Short mmCIF file of C-alpha atoms in Angstrom, two decimals:
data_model
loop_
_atom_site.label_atom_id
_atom_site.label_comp_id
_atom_site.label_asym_id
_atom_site.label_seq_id
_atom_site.Cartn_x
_atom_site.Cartn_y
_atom_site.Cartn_z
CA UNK A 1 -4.96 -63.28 -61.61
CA UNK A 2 -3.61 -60.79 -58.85
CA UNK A 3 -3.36 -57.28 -59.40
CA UNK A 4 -2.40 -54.40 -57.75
CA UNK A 5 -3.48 -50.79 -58.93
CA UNK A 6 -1.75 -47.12 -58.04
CA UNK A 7 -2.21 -43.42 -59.34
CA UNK A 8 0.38 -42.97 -61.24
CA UNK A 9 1.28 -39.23 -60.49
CA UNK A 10 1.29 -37.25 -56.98
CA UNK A 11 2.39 -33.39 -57.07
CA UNK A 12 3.06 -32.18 -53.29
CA UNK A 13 4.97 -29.22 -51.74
CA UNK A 14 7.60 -29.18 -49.90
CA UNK A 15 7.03 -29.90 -46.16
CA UNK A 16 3.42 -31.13 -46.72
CA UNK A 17 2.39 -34.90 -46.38
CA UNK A 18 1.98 -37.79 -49.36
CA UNK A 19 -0.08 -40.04 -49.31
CA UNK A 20 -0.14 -42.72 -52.27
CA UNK A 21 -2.78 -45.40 -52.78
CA UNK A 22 -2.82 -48.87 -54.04
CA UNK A 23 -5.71 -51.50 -54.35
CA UNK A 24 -5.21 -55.30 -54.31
CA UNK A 25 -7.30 -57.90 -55.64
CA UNK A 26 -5.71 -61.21 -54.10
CA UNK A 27 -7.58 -61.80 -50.91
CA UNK A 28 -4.44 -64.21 -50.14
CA UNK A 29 -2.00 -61.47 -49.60
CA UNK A 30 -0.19 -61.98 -46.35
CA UNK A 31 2.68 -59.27 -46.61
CA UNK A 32 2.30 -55.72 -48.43
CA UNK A 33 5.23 -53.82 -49.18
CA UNK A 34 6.07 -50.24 -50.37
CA UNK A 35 9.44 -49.55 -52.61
CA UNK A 36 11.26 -46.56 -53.67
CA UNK A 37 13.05 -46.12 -56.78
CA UNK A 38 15.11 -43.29 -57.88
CA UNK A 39 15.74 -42.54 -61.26
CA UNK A 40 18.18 -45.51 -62.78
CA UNK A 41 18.23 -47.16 -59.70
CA UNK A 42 17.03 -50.67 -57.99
CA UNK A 43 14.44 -50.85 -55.49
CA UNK A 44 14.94 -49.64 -51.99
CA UNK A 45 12.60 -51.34 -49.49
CA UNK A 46 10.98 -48.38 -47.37
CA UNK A 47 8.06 -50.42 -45.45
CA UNK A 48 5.86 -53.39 -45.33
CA UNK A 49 2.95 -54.57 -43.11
CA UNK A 50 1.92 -57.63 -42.45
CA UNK A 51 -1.97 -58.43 -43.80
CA UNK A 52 -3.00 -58.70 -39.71
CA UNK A 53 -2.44 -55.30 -39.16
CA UNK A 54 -4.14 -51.94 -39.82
CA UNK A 55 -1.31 -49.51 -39.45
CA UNK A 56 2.13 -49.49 -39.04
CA UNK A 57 4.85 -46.41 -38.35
CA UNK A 58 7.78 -45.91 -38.89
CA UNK A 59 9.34 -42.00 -38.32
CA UNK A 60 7.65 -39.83 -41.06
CA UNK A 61 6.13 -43.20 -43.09
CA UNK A 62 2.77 -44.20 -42.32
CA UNK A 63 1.17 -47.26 -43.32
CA UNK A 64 -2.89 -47.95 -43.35
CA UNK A 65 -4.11 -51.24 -44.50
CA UNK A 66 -7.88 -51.52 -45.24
CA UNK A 67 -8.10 -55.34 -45.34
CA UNK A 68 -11.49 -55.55 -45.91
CA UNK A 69 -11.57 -53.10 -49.17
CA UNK A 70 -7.93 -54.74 -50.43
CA UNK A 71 -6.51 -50.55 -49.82
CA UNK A 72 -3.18 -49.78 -49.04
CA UNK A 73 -2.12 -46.29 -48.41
CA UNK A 74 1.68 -45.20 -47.55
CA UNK A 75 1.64 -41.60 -45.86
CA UNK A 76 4.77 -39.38 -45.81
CA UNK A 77 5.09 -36.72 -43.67
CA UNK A 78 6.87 -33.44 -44.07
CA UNK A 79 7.93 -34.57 -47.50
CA UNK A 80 11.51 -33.17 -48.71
CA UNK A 81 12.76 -33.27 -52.90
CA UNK A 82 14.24 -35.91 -51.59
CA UNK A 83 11.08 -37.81 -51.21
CA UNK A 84 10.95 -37.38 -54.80
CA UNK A 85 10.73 -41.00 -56.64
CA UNK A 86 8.51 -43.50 -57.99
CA UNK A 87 6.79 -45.57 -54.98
CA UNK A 88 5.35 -49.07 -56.04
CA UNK A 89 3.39 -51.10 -53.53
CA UNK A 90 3.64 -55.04 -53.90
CA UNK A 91 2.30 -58.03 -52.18
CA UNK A 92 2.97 -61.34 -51.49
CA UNK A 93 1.27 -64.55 -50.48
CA UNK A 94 2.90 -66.53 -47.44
CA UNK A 95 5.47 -69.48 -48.13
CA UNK A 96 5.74 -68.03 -51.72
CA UNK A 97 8.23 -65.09 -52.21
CA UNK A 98 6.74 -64.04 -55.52
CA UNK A 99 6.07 -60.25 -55.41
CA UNK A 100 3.06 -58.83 -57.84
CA UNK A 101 3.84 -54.65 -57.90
CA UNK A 102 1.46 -52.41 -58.40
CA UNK A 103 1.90 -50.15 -61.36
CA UNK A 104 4.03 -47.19 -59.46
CA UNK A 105 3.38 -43.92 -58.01
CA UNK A 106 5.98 -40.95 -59.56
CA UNK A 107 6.09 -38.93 -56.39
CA UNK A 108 6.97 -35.20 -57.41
CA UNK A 109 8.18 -32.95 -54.38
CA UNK A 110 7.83 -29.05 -55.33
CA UNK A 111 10.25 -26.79 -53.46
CA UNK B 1 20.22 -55.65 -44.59
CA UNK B 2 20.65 -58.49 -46.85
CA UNK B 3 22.70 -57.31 -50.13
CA UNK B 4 21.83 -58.69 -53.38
CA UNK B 5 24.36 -57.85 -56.12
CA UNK B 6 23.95 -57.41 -59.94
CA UNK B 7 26.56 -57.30 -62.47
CA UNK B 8 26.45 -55.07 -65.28
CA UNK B 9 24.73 -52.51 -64.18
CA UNK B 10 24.39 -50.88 -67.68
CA UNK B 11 25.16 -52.86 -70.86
CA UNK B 12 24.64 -51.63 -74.29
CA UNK B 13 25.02 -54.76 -77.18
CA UNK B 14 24.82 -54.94 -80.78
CA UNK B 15 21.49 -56.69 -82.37
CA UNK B 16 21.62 -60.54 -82.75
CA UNK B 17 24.38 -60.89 -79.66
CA UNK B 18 23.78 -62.48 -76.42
CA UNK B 19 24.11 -60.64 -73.08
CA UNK B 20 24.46 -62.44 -69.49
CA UNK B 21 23.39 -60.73 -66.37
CA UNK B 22 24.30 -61.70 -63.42
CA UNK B 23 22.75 -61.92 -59.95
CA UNK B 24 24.97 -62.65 -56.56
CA UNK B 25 23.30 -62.82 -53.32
CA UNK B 26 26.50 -61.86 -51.10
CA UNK B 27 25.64 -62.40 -47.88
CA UNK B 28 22.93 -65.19 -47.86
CA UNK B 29 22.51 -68.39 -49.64
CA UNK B 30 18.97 -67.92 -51.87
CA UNK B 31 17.24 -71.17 -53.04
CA UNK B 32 15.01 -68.68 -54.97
CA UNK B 33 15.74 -65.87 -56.83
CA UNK B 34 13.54 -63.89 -59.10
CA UNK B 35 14.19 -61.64 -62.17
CA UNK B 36 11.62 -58.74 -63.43
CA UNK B 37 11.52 -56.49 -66.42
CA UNK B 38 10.81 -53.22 -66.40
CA UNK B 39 9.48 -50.95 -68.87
CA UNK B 40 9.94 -47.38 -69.18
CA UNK B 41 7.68 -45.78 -66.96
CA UNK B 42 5.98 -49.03 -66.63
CA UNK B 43 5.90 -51.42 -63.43
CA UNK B 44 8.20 -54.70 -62.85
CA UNK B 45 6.77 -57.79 -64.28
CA UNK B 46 8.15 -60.75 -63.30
CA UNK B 47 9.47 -62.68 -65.71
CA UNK B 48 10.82 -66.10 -63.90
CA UNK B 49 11.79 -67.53 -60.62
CA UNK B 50 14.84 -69.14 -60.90
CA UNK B 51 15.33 -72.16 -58.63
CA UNK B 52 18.70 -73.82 -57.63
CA UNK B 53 20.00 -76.86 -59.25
CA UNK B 54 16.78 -77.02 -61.17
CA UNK B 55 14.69 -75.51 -64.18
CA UNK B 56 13.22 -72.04 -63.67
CA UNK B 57 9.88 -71.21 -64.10
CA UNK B 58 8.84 -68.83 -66.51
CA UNK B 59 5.81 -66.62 -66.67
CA UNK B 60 3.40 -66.94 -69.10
CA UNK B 61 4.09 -64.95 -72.15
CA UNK B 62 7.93 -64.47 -71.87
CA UNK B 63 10.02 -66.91 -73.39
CA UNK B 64 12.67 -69.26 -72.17
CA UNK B 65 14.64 -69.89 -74.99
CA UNK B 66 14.88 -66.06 -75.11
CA UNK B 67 15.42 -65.66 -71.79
CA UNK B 68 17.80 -68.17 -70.38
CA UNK B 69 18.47 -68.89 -66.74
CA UNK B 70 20.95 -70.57 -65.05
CA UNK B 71 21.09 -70.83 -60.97
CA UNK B 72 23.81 -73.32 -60.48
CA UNK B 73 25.05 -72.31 -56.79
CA UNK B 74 23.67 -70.75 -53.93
CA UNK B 75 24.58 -67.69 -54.41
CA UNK B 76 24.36 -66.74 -57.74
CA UNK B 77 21.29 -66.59 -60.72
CA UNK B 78 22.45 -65.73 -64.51
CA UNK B 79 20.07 -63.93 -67.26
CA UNK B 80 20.80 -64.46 -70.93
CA UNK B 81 19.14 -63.18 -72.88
CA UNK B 82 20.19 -64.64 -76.58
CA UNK B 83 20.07 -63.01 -79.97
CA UNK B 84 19.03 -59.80 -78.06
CA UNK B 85 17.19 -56.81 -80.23
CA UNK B 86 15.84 -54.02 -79.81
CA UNK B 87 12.78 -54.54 -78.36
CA UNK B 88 15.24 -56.35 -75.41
CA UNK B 89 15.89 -53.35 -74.12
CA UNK B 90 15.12 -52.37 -70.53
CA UNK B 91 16.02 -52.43 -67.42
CA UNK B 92 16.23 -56.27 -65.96
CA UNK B 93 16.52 -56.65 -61.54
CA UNK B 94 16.86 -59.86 -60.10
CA UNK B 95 15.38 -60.46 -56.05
CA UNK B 96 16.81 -63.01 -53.39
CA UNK B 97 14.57 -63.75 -50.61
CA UNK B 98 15.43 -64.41 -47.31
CA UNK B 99 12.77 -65.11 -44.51
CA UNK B 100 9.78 -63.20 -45.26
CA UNK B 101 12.05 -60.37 -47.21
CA UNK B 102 13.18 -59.87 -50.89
CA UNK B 103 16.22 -58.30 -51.51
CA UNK B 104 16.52 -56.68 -54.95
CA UNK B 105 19.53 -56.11 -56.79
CA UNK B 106 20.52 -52.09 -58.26
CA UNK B 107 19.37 -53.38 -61.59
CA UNK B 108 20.95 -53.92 -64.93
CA UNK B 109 19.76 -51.49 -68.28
CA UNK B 110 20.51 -53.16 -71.20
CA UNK B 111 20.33 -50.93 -74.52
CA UNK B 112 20.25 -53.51 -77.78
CA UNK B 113 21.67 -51.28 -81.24
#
């Protein structure tokens, strides 16, 4: 079946740029997304890309999508504690709105 | 953007009782609406898609006697799960779609004593 794979830790400082990973397997996908969650908290939709592009931007988030190795990466620049969260990527196949999400990234911002 | 509602948003229940979460899309009517589980630390699995005026669909694995879903309007998707215990508790968030676009609700953390 589908999966979708993250690190599941990412230590930065303060001011310095993320970038979290995530691999697909479901050669199908048509949208990828990236999610925040904060501690106790829902899902906050951050990005997503659709599976005909190769990069997206949107102020300090960066997204690259390697279609042909199934990679996903989510760049954030001059990351603030803030930033801090856990990041999942997910994707979905068009006409069905069933989301697969990867396992989570726990973003840790260092003052 | 599109607001998806959930109601409680923590709920702590005594072993053997049945709890009923609900999910309100407030701005949008949602055919389909989905609910996840999460695990501490762990991703969200999705555990059914819950389709109006008809039977949900349950993943593999999770059980729909257990987990019973109701999406009788538009608008709104209800999670029971019955004769919760322990092993119940986590943190349960529904999703509305809308176009290409899934709305998630804040999420509800049910603790089973």
């Amino acid at each position: 079946g589908e999966d979708v794979e993250q690190s599941l830790f990412l230590s930065v400082r303060e001011g310095d740029s993320s970038v979290i990973n995530c691999t697909y397997t479901d050669s199908s996908s048509t949208y990828l997304y990236w999610y925040k969650q904060e501690p106790g908290a829902g899902l906050q939709l951050l990005t997503y890309i659709f599976s005909n592009m190769d990069m997206k931007q949107d102020q300090r988030l960066t997204v690259l999508l390697n279609k042909k190795d199934k990679h996903l990466s989510l760049r954030i620049a001059d990351t603030q504690t803030g930033d801090s969260a856990i990041y999942f990527c997910a994707e979905s196949t068009s006409g069905t709105y069933k989301y697969i999400f990867g396992t989570g990234t726990r973003l840790k911002v260092l003052a | 953007g599109a607001v998806v509602s959930q109601h409680p948003s923590r709920v702590i229940c005594k072993s053997g009782t049945s709890v009923k979460i609900e999910c309100r899309s407030l701005d949008f009517q949602a055919t389909t609406m989905f609910w996840y589980r999460q695990f501490p630390k762990q991703s969200l699995m999705l555990m059914a898609t819950s389709n109006e005026g008809s039977k949900a669909t349950y993943e593999q694995g999770v059980e729909k006697d257990k987990f019973l879903i109701n999406h009788a309007s538009l608008t709104l998707s209800t999670l029971t799960v019955t004769s919760a215990h322990p092993e119940d508790s986590s943190f349960y968030i529904c999703s509305a779609s809308r176009r290409t676009e899934a709305f998630f609700g804040q999420g509800t953390r049910l603790t089973v004593v």
